[in-house]
Short mmCIF file of C-alpha atoms and ligand atoms in Angstrom, two decimals:
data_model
loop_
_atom_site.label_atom_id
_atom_site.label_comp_id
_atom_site.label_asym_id
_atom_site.label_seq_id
_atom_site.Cartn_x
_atom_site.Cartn_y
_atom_site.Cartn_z
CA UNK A 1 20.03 -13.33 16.49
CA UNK A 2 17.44 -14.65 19.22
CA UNK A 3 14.07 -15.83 19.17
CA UNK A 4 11.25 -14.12 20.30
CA UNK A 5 9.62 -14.76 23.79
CA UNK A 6 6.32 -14.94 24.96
CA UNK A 7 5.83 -12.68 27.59
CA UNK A 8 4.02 -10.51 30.45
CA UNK A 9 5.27 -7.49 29.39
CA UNK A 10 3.70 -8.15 25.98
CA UNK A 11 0.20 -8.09 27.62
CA UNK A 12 0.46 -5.06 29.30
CA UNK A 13 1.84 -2.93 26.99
CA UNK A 14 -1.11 -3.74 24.08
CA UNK A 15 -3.49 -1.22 23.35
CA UNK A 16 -7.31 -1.98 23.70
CA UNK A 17 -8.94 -4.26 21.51
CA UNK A 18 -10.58 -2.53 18.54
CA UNK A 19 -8.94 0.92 19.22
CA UNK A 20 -6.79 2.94 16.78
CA UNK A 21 -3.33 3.61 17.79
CA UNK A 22 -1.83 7.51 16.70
CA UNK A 23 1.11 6.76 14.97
CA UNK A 24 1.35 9.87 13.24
CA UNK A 25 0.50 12.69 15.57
CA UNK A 26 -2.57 13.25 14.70
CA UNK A 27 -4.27 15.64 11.94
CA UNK A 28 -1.78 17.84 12.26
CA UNK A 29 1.31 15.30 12.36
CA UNK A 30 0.11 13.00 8.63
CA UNK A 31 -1.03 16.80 7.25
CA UNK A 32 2.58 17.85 7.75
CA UNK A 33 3.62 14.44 6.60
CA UNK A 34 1.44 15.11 2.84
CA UNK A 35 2.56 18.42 2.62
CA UNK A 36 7.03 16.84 2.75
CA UNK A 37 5.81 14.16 0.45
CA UNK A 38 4.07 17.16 -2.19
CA UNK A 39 7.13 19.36 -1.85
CA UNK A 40 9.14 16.94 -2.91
CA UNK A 41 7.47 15.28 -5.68
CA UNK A 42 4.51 18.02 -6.98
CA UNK A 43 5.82 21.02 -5.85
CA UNK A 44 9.59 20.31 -6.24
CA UNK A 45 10.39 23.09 -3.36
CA UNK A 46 14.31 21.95 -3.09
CA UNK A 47 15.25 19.90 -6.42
CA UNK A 48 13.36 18.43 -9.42
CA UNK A 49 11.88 15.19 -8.64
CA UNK A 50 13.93 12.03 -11.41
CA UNK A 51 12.77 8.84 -10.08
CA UNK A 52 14.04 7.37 -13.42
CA UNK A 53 16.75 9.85 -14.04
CA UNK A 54 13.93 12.56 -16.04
CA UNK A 55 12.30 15.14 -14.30
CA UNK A 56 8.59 14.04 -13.02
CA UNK A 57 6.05 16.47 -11.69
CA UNK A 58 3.99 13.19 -9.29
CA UNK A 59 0.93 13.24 -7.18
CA UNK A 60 2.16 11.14 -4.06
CA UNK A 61 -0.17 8.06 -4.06
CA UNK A 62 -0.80 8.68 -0.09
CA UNK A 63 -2.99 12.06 -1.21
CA UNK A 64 -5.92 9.33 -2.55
CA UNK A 65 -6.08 8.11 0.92
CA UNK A 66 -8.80 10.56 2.48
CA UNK A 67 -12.13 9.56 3.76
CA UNK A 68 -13.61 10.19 0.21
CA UNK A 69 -11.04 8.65 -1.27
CA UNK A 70 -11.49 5.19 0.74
CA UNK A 71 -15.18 5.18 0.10
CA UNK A 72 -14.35 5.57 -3.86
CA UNK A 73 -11.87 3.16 -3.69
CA UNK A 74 -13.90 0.56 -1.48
CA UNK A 75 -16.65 1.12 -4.80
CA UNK A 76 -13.90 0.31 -7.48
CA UNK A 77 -12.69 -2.96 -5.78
CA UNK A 78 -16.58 -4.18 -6.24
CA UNK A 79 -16.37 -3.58 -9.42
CA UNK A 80 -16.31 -6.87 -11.79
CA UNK A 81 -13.64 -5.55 -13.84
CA UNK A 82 -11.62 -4.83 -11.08
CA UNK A 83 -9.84 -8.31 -10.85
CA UNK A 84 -7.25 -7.63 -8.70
CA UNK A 85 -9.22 -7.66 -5.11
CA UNK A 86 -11.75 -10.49 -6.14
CA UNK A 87 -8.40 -12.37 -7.64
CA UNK A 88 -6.92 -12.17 -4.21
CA UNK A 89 -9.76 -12.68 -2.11
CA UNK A 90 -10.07 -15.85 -4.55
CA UNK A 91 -6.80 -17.01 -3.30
CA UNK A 92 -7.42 -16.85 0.63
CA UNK A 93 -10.27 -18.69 -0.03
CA UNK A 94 -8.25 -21.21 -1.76
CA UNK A 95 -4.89 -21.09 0.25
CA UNK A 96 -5.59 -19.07 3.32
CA UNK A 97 -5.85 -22.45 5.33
CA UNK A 98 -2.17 -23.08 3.89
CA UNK A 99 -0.84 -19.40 4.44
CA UNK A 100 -2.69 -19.38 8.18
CA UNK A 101 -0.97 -22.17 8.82
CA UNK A 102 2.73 -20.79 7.82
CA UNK A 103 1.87 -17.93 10.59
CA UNK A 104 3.90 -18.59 13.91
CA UNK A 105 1.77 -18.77 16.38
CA UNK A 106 1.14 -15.82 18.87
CA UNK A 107 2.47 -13.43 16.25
CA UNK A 108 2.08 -9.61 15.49
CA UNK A 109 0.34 -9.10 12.11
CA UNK A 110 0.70 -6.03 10.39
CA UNK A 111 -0.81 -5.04 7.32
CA UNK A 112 0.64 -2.62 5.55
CA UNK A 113 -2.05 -0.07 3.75
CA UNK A 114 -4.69 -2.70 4.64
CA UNK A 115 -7.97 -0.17 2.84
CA UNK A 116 -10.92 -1.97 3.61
CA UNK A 117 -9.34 -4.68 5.51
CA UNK A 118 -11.42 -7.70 3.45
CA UNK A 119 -8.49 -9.76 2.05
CA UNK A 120 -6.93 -9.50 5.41
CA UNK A 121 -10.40 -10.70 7.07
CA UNK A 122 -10.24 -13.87 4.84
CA UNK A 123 -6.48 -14.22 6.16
CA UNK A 124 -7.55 -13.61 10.18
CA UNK A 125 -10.79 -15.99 9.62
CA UNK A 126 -8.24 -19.03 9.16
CA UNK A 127 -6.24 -18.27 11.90
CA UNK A 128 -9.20 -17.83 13.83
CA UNK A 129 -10.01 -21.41 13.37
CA UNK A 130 -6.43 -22.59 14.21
CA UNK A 131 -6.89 -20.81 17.42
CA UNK A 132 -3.52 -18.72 16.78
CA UNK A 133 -3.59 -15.69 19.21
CA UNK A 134 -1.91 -13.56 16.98
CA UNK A 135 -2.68 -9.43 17.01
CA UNK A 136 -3.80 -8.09 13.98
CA UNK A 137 -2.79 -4.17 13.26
CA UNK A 138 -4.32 -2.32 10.27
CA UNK A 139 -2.16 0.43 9.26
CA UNK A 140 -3.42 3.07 7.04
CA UNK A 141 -3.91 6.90 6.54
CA UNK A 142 -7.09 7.45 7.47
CA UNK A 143 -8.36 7.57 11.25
CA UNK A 144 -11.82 7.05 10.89
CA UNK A 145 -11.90 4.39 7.64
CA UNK A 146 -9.40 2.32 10.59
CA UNK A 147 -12.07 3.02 13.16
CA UNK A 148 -14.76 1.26 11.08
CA UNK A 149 -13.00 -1.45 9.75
CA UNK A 150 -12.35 -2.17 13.47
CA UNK A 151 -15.76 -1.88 14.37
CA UNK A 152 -16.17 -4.31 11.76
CA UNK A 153 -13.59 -7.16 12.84
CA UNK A 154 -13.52 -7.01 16.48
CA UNK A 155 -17.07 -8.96 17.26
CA UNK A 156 -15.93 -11.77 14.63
CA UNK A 157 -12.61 -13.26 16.93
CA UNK A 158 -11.87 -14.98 20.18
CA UNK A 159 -8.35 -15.64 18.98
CA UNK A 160 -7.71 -13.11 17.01
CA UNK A 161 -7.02 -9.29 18.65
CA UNK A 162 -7.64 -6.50 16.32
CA UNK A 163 -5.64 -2.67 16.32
CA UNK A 164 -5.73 -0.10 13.81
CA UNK A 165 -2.25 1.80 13.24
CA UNK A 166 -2.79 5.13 12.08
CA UNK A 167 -0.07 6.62 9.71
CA UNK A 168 1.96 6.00 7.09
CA UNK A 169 4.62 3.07 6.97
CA UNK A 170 7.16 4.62 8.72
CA UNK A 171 4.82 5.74 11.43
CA UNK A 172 3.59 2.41 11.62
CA UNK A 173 6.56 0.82 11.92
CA UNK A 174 8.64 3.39 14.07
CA UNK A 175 5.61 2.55 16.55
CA UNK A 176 5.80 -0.99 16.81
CA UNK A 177 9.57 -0.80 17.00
CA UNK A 178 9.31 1.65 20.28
CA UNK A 179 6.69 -1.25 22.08
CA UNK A 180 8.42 -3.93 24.14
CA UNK A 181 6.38 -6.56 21.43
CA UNK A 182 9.23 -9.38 21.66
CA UNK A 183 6.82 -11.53 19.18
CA UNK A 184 7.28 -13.14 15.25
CA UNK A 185 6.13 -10.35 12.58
CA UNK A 186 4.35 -11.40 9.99
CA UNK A 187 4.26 -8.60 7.68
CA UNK A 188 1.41 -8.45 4.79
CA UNK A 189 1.56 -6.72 1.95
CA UNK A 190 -1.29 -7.10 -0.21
CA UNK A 191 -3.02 -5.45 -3.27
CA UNK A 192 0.66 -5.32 -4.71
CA UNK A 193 1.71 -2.09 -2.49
CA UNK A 194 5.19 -2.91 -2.01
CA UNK A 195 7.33 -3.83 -5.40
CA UNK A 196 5.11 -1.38 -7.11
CA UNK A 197 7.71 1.35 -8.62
CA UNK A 198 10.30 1.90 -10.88
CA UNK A 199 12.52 -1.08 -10.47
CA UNK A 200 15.30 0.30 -8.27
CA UNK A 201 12.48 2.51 -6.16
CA UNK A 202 11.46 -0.69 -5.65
CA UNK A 203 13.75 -2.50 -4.57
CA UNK A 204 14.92 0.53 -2.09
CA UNK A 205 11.76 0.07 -0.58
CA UNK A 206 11.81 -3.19 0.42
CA UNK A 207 15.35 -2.67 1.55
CA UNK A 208 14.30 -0.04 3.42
CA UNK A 209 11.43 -2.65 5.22
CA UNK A 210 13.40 -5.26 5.56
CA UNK A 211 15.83 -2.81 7.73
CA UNK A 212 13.06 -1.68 9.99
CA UNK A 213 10.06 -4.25 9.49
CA UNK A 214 12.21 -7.61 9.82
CA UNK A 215 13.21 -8.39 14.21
CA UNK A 216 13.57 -11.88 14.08
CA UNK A 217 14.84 -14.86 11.88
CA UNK A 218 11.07 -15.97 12.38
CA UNK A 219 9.77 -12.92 10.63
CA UNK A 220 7.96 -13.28 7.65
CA UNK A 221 5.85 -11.26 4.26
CA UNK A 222 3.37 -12.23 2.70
CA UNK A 223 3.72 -10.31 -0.54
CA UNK A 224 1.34 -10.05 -3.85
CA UNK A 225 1.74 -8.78 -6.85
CA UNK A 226 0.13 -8.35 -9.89
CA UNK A 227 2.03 -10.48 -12.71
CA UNK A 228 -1.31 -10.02 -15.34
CA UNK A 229 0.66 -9.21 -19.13
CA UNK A 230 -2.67 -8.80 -20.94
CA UNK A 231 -2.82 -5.26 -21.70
CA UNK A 232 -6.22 -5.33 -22.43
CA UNK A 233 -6.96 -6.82 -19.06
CA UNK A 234 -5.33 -4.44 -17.39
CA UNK A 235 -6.78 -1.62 -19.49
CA UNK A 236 -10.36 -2.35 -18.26
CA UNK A 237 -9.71 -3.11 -14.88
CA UNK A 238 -8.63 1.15 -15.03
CA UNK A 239 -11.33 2.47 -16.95
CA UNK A 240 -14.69 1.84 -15.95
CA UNK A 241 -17.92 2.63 -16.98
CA UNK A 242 -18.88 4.67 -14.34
CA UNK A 243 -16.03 6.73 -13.89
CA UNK A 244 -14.80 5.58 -10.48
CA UNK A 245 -11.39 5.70 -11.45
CA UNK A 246 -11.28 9.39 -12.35
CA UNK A 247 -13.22 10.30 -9.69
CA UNK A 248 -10.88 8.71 -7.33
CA UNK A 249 -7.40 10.26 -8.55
CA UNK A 250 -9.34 13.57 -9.33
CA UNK A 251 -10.23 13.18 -5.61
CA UNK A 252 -6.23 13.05 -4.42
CA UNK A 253 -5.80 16.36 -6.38
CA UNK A 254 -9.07 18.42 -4.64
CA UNK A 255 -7.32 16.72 -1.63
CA UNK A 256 -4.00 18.43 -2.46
CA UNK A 257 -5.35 21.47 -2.29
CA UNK A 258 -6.72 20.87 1.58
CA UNK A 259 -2.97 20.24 2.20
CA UNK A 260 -1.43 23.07 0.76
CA UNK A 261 -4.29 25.12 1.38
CA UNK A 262 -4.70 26.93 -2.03
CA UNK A 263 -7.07 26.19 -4.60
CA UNK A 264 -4.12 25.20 -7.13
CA UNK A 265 -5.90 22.23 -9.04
CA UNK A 266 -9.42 22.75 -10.55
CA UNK A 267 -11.34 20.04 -12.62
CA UNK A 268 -11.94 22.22 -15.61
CA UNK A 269 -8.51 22.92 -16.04
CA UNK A 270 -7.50 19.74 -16.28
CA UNK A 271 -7.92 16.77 -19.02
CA UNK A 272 -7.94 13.15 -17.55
CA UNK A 273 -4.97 10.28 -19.20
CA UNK A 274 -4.74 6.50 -18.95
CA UNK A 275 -1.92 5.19 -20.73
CA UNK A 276 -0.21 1.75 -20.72
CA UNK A 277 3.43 1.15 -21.08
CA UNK A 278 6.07 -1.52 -21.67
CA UNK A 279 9.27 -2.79 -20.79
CA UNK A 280 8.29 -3.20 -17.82
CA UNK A 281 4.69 -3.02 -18.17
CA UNK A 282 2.84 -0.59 -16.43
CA UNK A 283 -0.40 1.30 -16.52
CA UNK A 284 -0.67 5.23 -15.38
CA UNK A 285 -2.81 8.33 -14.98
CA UNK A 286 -1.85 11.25 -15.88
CA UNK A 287 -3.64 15.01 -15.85
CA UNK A 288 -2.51 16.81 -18.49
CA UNK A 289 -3.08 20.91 -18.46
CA UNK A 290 -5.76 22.09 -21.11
CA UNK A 291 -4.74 25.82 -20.34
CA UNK A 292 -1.92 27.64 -18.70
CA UNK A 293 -2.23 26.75 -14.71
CA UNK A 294 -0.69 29.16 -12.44
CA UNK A 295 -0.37 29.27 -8.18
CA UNK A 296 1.31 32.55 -7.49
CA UNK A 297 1.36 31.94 -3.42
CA UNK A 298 3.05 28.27 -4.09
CA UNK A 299 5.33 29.22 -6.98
CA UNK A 300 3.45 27.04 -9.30
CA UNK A 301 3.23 27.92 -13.24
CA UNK A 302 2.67 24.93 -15.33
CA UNK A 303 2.08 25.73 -18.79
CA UNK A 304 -1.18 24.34 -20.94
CA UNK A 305 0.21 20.44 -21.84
CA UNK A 306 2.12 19.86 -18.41
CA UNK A 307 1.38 16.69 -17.33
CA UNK A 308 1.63 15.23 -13.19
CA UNK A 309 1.06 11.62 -12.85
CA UNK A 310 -0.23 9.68 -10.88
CA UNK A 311 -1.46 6.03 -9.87
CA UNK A 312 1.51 4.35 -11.52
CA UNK A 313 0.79 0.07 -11.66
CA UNK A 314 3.79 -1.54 -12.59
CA UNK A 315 2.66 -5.10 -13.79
CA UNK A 316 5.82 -7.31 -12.42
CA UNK A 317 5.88 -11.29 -13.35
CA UNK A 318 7.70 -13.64 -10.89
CA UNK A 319 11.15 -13.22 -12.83
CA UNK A 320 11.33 -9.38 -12.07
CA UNK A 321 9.42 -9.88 -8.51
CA UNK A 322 12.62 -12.30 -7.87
CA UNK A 323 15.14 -10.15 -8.83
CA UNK A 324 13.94 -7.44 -6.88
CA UNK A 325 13.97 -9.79 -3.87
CA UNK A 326 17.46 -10.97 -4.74
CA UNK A 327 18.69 -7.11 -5.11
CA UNK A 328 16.76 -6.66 -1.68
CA UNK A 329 17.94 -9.10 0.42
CA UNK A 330 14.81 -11.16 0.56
CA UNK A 331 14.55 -14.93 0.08
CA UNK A 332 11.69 -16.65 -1.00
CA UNK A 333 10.20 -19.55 0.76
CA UNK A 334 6.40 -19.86 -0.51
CA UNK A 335 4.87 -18.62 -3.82
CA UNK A 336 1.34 -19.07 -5.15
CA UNK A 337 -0.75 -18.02 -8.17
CA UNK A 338 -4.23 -17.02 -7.67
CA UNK A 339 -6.40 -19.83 -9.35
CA UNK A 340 -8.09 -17.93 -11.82
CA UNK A 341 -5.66 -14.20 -12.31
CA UNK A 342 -1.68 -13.75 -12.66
CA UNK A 343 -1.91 -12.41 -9.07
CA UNK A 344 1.60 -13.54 -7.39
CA UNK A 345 1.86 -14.01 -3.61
CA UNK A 346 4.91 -14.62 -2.67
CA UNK A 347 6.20 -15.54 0.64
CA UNK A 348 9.48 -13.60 1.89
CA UNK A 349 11.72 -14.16 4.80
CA UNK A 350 15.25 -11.52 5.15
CA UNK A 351 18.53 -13.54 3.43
CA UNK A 352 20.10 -15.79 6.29
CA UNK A 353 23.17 -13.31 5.95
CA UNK A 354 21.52 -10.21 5.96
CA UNK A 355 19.28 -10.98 9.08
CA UNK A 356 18.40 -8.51 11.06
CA UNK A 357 19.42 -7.73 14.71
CA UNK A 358 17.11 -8.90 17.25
CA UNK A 359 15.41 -6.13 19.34
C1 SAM B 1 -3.94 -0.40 -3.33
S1 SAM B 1 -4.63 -0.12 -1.77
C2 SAM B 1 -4.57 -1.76 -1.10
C3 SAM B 1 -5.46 -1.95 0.10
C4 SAM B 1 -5.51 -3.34 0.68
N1 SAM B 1 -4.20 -3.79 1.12
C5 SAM B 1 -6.04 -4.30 -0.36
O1 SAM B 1 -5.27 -5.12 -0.85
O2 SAM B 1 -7.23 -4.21 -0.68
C6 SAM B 1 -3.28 0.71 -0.93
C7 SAM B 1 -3.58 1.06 0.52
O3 SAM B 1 -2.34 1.47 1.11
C8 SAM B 1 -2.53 2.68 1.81
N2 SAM B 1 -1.26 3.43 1.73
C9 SAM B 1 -0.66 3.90 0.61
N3 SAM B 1 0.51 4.50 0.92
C10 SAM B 1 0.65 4.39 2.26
C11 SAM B 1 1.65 4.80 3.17
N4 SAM B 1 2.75 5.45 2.76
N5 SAM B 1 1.48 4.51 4.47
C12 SAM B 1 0.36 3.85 4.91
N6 SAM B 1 -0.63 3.42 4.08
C13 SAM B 1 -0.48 3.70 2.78
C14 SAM B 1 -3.67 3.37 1.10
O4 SAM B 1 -4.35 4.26 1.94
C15 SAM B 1 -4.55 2.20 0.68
O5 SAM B 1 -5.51 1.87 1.65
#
């Protein structure tokens, strides 16, 4: 395995400063993209969906993603019982100097689902002040959320360079992996994104990163998740006053019905669920049918009491978070605690013998 090089090459083949890469291919290409991820897991075209061996009827957590959706969520991160973003923020305020400083220099950032890009901001301010020319890309769903959040960043960094990456993770990472970008990754994965499934799901997906995120023993993820055990905590932080929450996964549904292009999902016909569970703990949303719901054109007959889920927030400590990193070839080398939630970051680089290949 090699190190990575500074280079010419690298210069050339960047992108503009502040401009959105296509990942995806366009509408059309993360359309198609939504509509694979709800025939497999809504619409069940080929075979029943069993993540966890029973069947599951899911809204894919990707469908929230639309401009709407962003806005919504960008509301419910603001809100105080939402403890999770200010928790984290909290912590780059606290540590960011430390975590900056564990970035090798010149590196490519990516951050993987990076929303409204303000915990990564707090991250990118540090470095600023080190003076590490590292390239920050944003990778998300949504073109135009990206294109603002650039708009936003760009003025604030000498040092710093600023991309948006538009598609979903595999996009994202396909892209960067087809760029002659011989530079140290350091991967972010924040608002607990990654580790966030059933257990083995889980630990698939970070397998799966570590296969085609990880180029270099120099590589590196910064990973958080959310450790908090108080279920009452973690009630709140779901069910606001105001109703963001429900507004936000009733959003993904109305979007669901762009993608498929039939009006399958209506409000009315449709009750709203929280519900916490243990072992491991985990809070979900569910719809739940109040009356028989039927979609001739895409096969779909769910009778009154069917229930799709969605939003599921698995509520990992660091003994679980471990063992998923054990079972996924990860080792850790840095782990904080946010000073005033059980938000985890840990700090990840791939298992000396499972290291990647070099590019
Ligand atoms: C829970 S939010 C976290 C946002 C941000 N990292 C933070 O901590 O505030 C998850 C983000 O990941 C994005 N996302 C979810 N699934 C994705 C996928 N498969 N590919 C790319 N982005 C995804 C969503 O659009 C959303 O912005």
């Amino acid at each position: 395995m090699s190190m990575p090089q500074v280079n010419g090459d690298f210069e050339s083949s960047l992108p503009l400063i502040g401009t959105v890469v296509d990942a995806c291919g366009g509408d059309e290409g993360i359309s198609q993209c939504f509509r694979s991820m709800l025939d497999q897991k809504l619409l069940w075209t080929r075979d029943q969906y069993r993540p966890i061996g029973m069947p599951q009827r899911v809204l894919p957590s990707p469908l929230l993603s639309d401009a709407e959706g962003l806005k919504l969520w960008r509301d419910i991160t603001r809100l105080p019982t939402y403890y999770q973003t200010e928790g984290e923020i909290e912590f780059f305020n606290h540590y960011g100097h430390e975590i900056a400083g564990m970035v090798p220099p010149n590196a490519v950032l990516v951050d993987l689902g990076c929303g409204d890009v303000r915990k990564a901001k707090a991250l990118l301010d540090h470095l600023e002040q080190l003076g590490n020319s590292v390239c920050y890309f944003a990778l998300d769903l949504d073109k135009a959320s990206l294109e603002h959040q650039m708009g936003i960043l760009t003025p604030h960094y000498r040092h710093v360079r600023c991309f948006g990456l538009w598609g979903t993770f595999d996009h994202g990472l396909a892209w960067l992996n087809d760029q002659a970008f011989n530079r140290p990754r350091f991967l972010m994965s924040l608002g607990s994104i990654y580790g966030n499934d059933h257990f083995h799901d889980a630990v698939k997906s970070l397998e799966q990163l570590r296969t085609t995120g990880f180029h270099h023993q120099t590589d590196k993820m910064l990973l958080t998740m959310d450790g908090t055990q108080d279920a009452a905590i973690i009630w709140r932080s779901y069910h606001d006053h105001a109703g963001l929450f429900e507004k936000f996964i009733r959003n993904g549904y109305k979007h669901s019905n762009r993608v498929l292009n039939q009006q399958w999902y209506r409000d009315e016909d449709w009750d709203f669920v929280g519900l916490i569970q243990q072992d491991p703990l985990m809070h979900r949303f569910v719809i739940r049918a109040r009356v028989n719901v039927t979609c001739p054109a895409l096969k779909l007959d769910f009778p009154a009491g069917t229930e799709i889920d969605c939003y599921e927030a698995f509520k990992y400590p660091p003994d679980l978070m471990r063992r998923q990193f054990a079972m996924a070839n990860f080792h850790e080398v840095g782990h904080w605690k946010a000073p005033k939630a059980d938000l985890h970051h840990y700090l990840l680089v791939p298992s000396e013998d499972q290291a990647p290949m070099a590019i």
